[in-house]
CSV table of C-alpha atoms and ligand atoms in Angstrom, one decimal:
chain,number,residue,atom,x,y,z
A,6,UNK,CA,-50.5,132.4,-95.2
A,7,UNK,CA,-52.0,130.0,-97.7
A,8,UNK,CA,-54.4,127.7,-95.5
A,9,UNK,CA,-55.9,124.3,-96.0
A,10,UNK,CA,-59.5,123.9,-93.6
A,11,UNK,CA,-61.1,120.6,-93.8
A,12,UNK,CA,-64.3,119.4,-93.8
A,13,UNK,CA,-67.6,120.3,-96.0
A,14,UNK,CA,-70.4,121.5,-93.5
A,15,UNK,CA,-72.0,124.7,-92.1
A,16,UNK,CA,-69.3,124.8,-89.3
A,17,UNK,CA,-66.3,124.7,-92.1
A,18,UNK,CA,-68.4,127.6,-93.9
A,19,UNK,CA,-68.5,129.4,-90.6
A,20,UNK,CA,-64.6,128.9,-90.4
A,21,UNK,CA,-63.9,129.5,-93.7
A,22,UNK,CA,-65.9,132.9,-93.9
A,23,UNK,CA,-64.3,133.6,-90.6
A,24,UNK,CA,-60.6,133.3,-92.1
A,25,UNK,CA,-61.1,134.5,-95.3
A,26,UNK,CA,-61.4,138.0,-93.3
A,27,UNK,CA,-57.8,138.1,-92.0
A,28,UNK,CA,-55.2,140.3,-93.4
A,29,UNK,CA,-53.0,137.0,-92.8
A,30,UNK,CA,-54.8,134.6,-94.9
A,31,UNK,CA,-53.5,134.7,-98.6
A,32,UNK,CA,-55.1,131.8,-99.9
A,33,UNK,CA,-57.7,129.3,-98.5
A,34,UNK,CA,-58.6,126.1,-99.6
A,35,UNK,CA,-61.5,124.1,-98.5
A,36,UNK,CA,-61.4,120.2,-99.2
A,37,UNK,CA,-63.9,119.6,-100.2
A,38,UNK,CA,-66.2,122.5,-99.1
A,39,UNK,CA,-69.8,123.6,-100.4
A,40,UNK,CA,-70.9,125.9,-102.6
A,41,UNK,CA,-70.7,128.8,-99.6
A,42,UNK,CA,-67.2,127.9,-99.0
A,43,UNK,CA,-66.9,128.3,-103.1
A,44,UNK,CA,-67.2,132.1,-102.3
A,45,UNK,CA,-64.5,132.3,-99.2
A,46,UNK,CA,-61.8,130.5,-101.1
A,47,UNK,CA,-60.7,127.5,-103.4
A,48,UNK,CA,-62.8,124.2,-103.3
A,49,UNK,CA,-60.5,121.3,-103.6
A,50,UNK,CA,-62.3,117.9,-104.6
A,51,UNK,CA,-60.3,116.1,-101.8
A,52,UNK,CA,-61.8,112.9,-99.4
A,53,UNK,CA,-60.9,114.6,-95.7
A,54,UNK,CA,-59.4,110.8,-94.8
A,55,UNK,CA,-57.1,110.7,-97.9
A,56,UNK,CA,-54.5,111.8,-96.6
A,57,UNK,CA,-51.7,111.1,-98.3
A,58,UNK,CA,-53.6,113.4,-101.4
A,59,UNK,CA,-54.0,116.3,-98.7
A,60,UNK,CA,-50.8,115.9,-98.6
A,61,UNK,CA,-49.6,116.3,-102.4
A,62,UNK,CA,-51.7,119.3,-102.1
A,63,UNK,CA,-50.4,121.0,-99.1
A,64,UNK,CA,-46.8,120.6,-100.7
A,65,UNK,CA,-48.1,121.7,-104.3
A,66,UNK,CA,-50.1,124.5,-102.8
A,67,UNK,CA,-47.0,126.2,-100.2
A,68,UNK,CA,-49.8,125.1,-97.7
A,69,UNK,CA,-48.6,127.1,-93.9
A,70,UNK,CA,-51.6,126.1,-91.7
A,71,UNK,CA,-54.4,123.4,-92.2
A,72,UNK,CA,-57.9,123.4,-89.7
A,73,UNK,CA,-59.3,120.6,-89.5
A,74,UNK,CA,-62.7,120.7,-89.0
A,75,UNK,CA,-65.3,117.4,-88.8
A,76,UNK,CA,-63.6,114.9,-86.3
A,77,UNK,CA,-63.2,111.8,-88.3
A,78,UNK,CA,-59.6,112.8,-89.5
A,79,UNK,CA,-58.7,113.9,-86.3
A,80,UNK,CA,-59.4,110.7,-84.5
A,81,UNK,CA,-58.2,108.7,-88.0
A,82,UNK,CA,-54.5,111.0,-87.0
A,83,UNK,CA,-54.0,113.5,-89.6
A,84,UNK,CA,-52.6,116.0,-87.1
A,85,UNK,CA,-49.9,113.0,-86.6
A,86,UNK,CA,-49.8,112.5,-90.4
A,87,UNK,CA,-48.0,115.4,-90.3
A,88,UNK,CA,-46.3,115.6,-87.8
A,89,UNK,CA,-44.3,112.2,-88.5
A,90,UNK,CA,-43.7,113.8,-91.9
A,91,UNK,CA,-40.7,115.6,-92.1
A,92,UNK,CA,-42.1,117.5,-95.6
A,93,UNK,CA,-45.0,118.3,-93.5
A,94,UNK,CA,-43.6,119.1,-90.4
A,95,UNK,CA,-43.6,123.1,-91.0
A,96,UNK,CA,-47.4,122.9,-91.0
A,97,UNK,CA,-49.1,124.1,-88.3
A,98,UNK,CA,-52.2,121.8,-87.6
A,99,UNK,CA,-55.3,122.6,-85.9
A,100,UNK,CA,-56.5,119.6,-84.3
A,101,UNK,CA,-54.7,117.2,-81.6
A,102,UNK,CA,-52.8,114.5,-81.9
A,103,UNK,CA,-54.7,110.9,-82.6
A,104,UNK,CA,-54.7,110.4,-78.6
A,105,UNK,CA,-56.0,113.8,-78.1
A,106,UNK,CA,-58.5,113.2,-80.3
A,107,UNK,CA,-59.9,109.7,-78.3
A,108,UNK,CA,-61.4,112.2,-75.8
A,109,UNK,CA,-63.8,112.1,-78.7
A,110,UNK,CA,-63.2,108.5,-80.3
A,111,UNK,CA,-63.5,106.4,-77.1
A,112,UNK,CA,-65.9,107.0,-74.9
A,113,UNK,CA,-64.3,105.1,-72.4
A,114,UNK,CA,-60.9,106.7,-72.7
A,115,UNK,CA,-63.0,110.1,-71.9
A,116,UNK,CA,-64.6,108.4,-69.0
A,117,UNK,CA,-61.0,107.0,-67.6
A,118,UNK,CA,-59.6,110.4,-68.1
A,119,UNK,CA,-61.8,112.3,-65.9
A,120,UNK,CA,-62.0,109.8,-63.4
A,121,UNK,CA,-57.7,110.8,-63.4
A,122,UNK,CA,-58.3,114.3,-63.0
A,123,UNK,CA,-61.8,114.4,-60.9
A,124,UNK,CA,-63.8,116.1,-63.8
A,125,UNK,CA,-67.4,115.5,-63.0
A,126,UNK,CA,-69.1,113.8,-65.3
A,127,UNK,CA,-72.2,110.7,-64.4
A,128,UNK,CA,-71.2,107.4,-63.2
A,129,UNK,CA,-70.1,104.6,-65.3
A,130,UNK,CA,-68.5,101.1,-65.9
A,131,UNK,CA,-67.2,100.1,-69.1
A,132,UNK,CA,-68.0,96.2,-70.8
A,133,UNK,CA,-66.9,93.9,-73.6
A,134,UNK,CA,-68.2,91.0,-74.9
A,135,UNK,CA,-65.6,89.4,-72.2
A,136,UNK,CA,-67.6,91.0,-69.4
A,137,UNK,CA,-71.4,91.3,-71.1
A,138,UNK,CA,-72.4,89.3,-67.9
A,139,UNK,CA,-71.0,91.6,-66.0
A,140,UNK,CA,-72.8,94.1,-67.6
A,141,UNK,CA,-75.9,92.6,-67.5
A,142,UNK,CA,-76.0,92.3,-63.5
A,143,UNK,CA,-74.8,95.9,-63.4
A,144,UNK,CA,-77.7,97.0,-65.4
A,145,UNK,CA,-79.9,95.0,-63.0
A,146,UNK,CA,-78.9,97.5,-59.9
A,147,UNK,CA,-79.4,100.9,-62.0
A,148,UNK,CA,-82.0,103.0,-61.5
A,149,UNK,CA,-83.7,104.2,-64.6
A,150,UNK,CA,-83.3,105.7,-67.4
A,151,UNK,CA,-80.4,104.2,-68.4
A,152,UNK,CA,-77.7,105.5,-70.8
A,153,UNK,CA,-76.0,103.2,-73.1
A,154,UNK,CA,-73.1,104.6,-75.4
A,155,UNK,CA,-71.3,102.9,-78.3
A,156,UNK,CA,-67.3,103.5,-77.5
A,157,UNK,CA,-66.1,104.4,-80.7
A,158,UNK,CA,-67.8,106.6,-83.3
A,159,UNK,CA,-70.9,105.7,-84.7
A,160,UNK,CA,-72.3,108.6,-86.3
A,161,UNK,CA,-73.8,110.2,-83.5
A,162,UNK,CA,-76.3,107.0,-83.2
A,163,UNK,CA,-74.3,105.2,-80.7
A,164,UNK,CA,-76.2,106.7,-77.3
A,165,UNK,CA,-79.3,104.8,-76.2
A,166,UNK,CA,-81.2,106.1,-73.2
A,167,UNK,CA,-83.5,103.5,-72.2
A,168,UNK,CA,-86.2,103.5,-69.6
A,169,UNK,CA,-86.7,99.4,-68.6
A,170,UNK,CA,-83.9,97.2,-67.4
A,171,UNK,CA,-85.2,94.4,-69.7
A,172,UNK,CA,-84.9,96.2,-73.1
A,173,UNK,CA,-81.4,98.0,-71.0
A,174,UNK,CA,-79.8,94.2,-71.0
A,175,UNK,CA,-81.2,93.5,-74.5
A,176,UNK,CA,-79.6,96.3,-75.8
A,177,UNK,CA,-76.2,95.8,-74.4
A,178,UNK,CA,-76.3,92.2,-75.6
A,179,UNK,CA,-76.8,93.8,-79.3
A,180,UNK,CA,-74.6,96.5,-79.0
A,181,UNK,CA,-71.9,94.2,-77.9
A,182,UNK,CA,-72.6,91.8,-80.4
A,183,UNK,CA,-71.6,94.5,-83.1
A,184,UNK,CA,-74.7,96.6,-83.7
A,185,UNK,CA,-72.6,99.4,-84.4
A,186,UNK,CA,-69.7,97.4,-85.4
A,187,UNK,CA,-66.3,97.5,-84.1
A,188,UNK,CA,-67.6,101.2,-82.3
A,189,UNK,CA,-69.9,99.0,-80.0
A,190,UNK,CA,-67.8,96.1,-79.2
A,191,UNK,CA,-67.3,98.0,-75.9
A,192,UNK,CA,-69.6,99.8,-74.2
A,193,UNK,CA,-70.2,102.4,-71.4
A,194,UNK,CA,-73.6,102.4,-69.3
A,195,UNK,CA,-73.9,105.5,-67.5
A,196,UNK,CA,-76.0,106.9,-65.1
A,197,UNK,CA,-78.6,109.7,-66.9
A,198,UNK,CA,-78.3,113.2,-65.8
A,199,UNK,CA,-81.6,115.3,-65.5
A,200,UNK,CA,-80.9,118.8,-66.2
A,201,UNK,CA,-80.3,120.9,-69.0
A,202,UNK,CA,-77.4,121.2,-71.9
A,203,UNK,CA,-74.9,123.8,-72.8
A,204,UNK,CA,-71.9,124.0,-75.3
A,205,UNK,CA,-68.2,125.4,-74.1
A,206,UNK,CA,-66.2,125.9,-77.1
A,207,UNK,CA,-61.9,126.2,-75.8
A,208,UNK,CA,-58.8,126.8,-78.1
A,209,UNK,CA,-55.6,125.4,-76.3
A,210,UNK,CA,-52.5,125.0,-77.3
A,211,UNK,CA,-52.0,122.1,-74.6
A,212,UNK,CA,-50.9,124.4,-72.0
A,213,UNK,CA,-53.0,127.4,-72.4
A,214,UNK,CA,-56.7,128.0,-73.4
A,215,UNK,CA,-59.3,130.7,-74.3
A,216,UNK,CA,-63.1,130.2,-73.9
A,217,UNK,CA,-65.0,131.2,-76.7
A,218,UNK,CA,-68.7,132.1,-76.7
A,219,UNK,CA,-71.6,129.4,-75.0
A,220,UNK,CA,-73.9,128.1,-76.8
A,221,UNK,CA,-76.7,125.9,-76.9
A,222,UNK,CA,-77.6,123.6,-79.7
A,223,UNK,CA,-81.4,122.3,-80.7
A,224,UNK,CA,-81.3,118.5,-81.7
A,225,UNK,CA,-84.7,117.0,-82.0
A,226,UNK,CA,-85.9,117.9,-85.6
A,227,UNK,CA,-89.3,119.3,-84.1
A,228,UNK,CA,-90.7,122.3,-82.3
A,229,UNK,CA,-91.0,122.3,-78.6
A,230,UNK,CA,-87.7,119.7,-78.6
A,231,UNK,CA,-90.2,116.3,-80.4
A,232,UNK,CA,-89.3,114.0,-82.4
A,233,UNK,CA,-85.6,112.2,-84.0
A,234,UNK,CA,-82.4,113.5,-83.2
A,235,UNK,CA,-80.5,115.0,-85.7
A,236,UNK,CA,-77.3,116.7,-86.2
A,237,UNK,CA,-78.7,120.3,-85.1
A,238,UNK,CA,-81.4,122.0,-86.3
A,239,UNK,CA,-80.3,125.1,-84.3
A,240,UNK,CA,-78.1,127.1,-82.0
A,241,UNK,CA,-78.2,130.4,-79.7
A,242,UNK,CA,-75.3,132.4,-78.3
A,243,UNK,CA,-75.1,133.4,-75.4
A,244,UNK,CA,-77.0,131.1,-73.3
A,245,UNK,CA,-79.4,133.3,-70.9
A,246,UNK,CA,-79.2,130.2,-67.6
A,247,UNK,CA,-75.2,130.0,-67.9
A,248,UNK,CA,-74.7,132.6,-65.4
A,249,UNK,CA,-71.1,134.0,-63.7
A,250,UNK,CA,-71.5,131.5,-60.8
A,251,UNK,CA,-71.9,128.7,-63.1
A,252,UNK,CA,-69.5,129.8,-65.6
A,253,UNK,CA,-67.3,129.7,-63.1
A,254,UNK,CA,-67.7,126.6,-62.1
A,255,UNK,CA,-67.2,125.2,-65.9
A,256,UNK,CA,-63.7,126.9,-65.8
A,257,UNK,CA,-62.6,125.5,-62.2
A,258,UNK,CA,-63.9,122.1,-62.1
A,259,UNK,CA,-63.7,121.2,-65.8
A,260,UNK,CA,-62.2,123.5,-68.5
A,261,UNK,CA,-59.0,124.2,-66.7
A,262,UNK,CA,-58.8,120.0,-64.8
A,263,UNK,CA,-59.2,119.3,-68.7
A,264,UNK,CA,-56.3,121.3,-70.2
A,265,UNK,CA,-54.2,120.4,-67.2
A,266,UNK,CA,-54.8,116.7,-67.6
A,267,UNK,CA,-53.8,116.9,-71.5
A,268,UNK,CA,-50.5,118.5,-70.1
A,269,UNK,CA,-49.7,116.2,-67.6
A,270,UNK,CA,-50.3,113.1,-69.7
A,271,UNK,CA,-48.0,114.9,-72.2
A,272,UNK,CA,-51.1,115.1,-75.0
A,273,UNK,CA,-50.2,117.1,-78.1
A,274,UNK,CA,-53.4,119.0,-78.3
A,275,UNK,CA,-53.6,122.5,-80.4
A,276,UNK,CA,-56.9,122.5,-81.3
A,277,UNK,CA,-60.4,123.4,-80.1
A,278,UNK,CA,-62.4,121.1,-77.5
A,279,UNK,CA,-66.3,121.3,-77.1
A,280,UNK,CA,-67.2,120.4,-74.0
A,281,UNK,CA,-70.9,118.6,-73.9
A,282,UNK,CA,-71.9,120.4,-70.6
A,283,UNK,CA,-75.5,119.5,-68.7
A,284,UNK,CA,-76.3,121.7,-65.6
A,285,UNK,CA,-78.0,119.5,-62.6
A,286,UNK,CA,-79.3,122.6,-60.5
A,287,UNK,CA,-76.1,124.4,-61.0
A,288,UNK,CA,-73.7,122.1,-61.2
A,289,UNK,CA,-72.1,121.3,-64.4
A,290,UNK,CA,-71.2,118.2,-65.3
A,291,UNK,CA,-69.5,116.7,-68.7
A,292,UNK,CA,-71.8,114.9,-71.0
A,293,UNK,CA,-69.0,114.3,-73.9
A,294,UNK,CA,-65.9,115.9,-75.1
A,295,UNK,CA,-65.4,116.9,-78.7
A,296,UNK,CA,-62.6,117.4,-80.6
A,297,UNK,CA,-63.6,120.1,-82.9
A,298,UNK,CA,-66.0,122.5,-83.0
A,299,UNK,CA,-70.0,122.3,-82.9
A,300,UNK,CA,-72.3,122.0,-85.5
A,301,UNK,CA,-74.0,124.4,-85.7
A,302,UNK,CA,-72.7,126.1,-82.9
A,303,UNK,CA,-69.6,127.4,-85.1
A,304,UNK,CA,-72.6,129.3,-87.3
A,305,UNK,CA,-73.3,131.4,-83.4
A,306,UNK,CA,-70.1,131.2,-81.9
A,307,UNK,CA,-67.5,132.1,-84.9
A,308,UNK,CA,-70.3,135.2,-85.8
A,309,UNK,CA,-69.9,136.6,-82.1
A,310,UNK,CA,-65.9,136.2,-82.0
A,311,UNK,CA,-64.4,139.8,-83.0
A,312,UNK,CA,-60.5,138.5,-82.9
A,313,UNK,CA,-58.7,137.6,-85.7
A,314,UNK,CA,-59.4,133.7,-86.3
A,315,UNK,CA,-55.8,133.0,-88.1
A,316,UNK,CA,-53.9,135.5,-85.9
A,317,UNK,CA,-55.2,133.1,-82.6
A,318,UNK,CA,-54.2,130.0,-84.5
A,319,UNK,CA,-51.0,131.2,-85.1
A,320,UNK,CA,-50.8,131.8,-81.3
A,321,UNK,CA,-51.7,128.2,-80.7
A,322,UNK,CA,-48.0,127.5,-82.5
A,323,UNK,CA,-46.3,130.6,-81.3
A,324,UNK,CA,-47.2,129.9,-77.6
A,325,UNK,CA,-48.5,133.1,-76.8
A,326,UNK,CA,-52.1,132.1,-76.4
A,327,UNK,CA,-52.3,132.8,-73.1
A,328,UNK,CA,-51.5,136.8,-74.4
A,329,UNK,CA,-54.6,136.7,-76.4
A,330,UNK,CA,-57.8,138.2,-75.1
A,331,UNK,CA,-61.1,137.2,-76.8
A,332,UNK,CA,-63.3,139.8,-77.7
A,333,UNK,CA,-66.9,138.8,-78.0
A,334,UNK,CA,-69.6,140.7,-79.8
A,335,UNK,CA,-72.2,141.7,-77.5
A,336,UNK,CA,-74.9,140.8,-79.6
A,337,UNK,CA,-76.6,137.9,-79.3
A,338,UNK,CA,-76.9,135.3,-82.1
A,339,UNK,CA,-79.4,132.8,-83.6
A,340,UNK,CA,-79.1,130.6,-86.3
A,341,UNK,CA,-81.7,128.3,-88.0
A,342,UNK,CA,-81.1,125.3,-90.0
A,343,UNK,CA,-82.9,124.7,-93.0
A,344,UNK,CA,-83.3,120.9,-93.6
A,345,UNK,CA,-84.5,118.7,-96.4
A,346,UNK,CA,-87.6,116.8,-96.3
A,347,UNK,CA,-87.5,113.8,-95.1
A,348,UNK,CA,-84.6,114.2,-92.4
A,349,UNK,CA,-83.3,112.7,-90.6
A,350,UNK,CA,-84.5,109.9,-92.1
A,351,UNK,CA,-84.2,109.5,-96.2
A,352,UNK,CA,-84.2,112.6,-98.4
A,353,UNK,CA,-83.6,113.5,-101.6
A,354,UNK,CA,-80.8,115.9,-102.6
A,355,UNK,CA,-79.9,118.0,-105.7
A,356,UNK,CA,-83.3,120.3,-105.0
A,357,UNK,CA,-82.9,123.9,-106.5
A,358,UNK,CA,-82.2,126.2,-103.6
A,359,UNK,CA,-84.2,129.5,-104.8
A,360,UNK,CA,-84.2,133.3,-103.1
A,361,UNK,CA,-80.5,133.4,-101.8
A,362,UNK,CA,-80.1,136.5,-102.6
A,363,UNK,CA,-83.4,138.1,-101.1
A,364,UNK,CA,-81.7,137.6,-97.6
A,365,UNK,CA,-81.3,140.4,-95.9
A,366,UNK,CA,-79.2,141.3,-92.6
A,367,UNK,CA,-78.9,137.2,-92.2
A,368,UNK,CA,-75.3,135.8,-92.6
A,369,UNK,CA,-75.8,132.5,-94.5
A,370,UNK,CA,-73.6,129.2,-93.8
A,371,UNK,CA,-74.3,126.6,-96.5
A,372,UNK,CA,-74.4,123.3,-94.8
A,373,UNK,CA,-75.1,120.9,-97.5
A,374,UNK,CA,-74.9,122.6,-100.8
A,375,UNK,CA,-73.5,122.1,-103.8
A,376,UNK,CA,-73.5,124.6,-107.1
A,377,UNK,CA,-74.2,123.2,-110.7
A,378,UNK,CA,-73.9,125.0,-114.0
A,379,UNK,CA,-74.8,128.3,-111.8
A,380,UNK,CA,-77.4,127.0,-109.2
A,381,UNK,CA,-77.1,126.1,-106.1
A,382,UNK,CA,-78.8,122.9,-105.2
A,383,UNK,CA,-79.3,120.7,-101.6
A,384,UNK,CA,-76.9,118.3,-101.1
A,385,UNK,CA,-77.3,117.1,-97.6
A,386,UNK,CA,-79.7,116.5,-94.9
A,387,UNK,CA,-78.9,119.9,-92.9
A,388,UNK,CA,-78.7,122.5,-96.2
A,389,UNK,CA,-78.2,126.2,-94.9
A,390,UNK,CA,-78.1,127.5,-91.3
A,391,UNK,CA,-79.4,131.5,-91.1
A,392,UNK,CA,-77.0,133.5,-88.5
A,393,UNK,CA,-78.5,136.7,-87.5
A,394,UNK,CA,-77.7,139.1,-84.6
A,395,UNK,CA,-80.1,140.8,-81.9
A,396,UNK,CA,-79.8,142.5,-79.4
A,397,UNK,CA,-81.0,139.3,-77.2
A,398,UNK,CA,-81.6,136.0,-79.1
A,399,UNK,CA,-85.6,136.3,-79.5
A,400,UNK,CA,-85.0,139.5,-81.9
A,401,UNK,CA,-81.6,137.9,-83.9
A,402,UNK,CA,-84.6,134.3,-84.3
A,403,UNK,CA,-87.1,136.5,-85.8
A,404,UNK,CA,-84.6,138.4,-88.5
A,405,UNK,CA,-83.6,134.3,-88.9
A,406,UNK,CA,-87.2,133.4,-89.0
A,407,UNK,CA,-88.3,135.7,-91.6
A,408,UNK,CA,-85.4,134.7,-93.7
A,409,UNK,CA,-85.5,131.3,-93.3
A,410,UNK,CA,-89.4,131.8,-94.9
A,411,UNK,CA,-87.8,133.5,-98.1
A,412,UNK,CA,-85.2,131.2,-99.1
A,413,UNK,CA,-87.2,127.9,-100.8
A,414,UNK,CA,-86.6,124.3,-102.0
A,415,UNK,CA,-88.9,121.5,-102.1
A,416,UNK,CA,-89.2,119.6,-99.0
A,417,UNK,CA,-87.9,122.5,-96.9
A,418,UNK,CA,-88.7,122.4,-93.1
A,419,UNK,CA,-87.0,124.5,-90.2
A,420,UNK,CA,-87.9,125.2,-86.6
A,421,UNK,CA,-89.3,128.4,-86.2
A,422,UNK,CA,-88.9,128.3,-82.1
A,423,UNK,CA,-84.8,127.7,-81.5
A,424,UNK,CA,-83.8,129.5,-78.2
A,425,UNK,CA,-87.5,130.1,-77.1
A,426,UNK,CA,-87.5,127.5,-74.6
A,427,UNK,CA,-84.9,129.9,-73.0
A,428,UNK,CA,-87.4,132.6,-72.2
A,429,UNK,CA,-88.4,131.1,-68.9
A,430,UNK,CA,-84.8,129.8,-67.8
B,19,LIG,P1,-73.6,112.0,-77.1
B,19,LIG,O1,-73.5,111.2,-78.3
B,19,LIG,O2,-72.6,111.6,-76.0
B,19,LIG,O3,-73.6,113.5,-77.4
B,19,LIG,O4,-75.0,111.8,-76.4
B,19,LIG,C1,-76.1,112.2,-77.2
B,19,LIG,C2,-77.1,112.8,-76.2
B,19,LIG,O5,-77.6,111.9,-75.3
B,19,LIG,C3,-76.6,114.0,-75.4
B,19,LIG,O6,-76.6,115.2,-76.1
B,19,LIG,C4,-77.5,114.0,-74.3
B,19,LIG,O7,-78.7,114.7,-74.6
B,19,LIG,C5,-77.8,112.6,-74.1
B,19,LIG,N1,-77.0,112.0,-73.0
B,19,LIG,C6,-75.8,111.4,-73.1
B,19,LIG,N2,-75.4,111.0,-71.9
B,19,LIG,C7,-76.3,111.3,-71.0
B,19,LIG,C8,-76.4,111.2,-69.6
B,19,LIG,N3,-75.5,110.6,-68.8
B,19,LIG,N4,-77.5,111.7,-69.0
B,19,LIG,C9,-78.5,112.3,-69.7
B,19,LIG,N5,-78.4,112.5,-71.0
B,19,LIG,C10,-77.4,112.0,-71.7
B,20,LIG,N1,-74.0,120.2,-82.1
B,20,LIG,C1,-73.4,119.0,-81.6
B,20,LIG,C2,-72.2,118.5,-82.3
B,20,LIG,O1,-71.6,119.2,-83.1
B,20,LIG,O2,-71.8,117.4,-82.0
């Protein structure tokens, strides 16, 4: 199979080095990749949202299957891009359909859809400017915190949790006044949800799904969860509090009321969700849906998946999913994120990245690479994430640990405590 993956991060690296090991995949091309993709397959200079160029190159190229990895195609339509195509129909896509993909892009079309199907998730009521009055009494009658969420996408900025009603109203005032553009010109308040987070990772062909391995990410960019948010400066797999009888739980009142709901609405979705999952003593509860896979969850989860990644794809498009069992390594995983100075705020780039090759018994996902005349240099906020086995995650952090301390570039910072917290849970 020749095989187009999309995207340009750590998780796309993950996927790539994941694919590039089955007996099916013939060629891979990664548009536009890094310079670790650069050693699974082809890099293709290629903007993800150009589609009609994708497009050229799929036909050029004898292109049979195309993952789509980041989530702005997917909610952009690419997966209907192709569909509608009758050159392009043959290709089997990865990623739902545009509506699928508003489980990610709208907020409020998430919220709407589990109020359908009783998926449980906090309580909410959507505004636009229309209603911003509205939406300022309802804030007066919440308890506090507050959460405030952008609709549409907004680079992962659009979620205020505020603690006074005051700054609560000014807030929605601003955000419906455009703050984040046309993403905030409607807005969901929700109730906040004291517990703790987990990641469920599902392939589904619409009908069907397998659960891949949990995980948990780490977002602030300091130790002991301080400081900004950022994309993810680490992940574990498993996760040590997600338990059988919780599991469970995930899988009756939300992974399978999820799939189900797709179905019934007649959503074209062959792709992976994430489901953004927070525990409330025991009970789990949906934070956000994703339409794609974590970052960097992919660099814990795709490391502890033993199937064939292409042979489970092609089951998505087969319809014989459902015969597929997923074999999990028993092994737990860890991986660190090695960051640029600065972030999340500004950072420089194009630093020489120096000791690759001392790594030892770490696999390496280049997040935000790039490779000039030989050397690999930084190219992004989140640079390389270190995946390493143990046999429980404290012993796979401290092979990731000592490797994250060899590899070098100015400005480097990591956390040297992802999954710690976990000790006492
Ligand atoms: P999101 O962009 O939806 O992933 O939200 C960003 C982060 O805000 C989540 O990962 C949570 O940590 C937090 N968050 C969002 N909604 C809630 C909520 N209802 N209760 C508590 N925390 C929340
Ligand atoms: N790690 C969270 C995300 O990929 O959105």
């Amino acid at each position: 199979m020749n095989i187009i993956l999309i995207g340009s991060g750590g998780r796309e690296h993950a996927l790539a080095w994941k694919m590039a090991q089955s007996q099916a995949c013939e060629q891979l091309f990664i548009i536009p990749g890094n310079a670790g993709t650069a050693e699974c397959g082809t890099n293709v200079a290629i903007n993800p949202l150009d589609f009609p160029a994708i497009k050229d190159f799929a036909l050029a190229n004898a292109v049979d299957l195309c993952v789509v990895g980041p989530e702005a195609p997917l909610v952009e339509g690419i997966y209907d891009f192709f569909q509608n195509d009758q050159t392009l129909a043959h290709i089997k896509v990865i990623g739902p359909s545009k509506e699928g993909a508003q489980l990610e892009g709208s907020k409020a079309y998430a919220k709407q859809f589990m109020a359908e199907f009783g998926i449980p998730t906090a309580a909410y009521r959507e505004f636009t400017p229309d209603t911003l009055q509205e939406g300022l009494n309802y804030i007066e009658q919440q308890a506090t915190p507050i959460v405030l969420k952008a609709d549409g996408l907004a680079a992962g900025k659009g979620v205020l949790i505020i603690d006074d009603i005051e700054e609560a109203k000014k807030a929605l005032i601003e955000m419906l006044g455009g703050k984040f553009g046309a993403a905030s010109k409607k807005v969901v308040i929700e109730a906040f949800l004291s517990g703790i987070e987990f990641s469920v990772f599902a392939l589904t062909d619409g009908k069907d799904y397998k659960i891949l391995p949990i995980a948990k990410d780490y977002k602030r960019i300091g130790e002991g969860d301080t400081g900004l948010n950022t994309g993810g400066m680490g992940a574990v797999s498993p996760v040590p509090f997600v338990d059988d009888a919780l599991f469970q739980k995930v899988e009756d009142r939300i992974i399978r009321p999820t799939i189900n709901g797709l179905h019934h609405k007649g959503i074209d979705y062959k792709g992976f969700v994430f489901f953004g999952l927070i525990s409330v003593n025991g009970d789990p509860y949906v934070i956000e849906y994703n339409c794609r896979m974590g970052d960097p969850e992919t660099e814990v989860v795709i490391p502890r998946l033993q199937n064939d990644l292409v042979d489970l794809f092609d089951a998505v498009y087969k319809g014989d999913l459902s015969e597929k069992e997923i074999v999990i390594d028993e092994r737990a995983a860890t991986t660190v994120m090695l960051v640029s100075g600065g972030y999340p705020e500004a950072y420089e780039k194009g630093k020489i990245i120096y000791n690759l090759e001392s790594v030892e018994d770490s696999i390496l996902f280049h997040a935000g690479t790039k490779e000039v005349s030989g050397q690999i240099l930084t190219n992004g906020g989140r640079v390389i994430a270190v995946s390493s086995y143990g046999p429980h995650f404290e012993a796979a952090l401290e092979i990731s640990n000592q490797n994250a301390a060899k590899i070098d570039f100015a400005g480097k910072n990591y956390r040297r405590d992802i999954g710690l917290d976990l000790k006492a849970k």
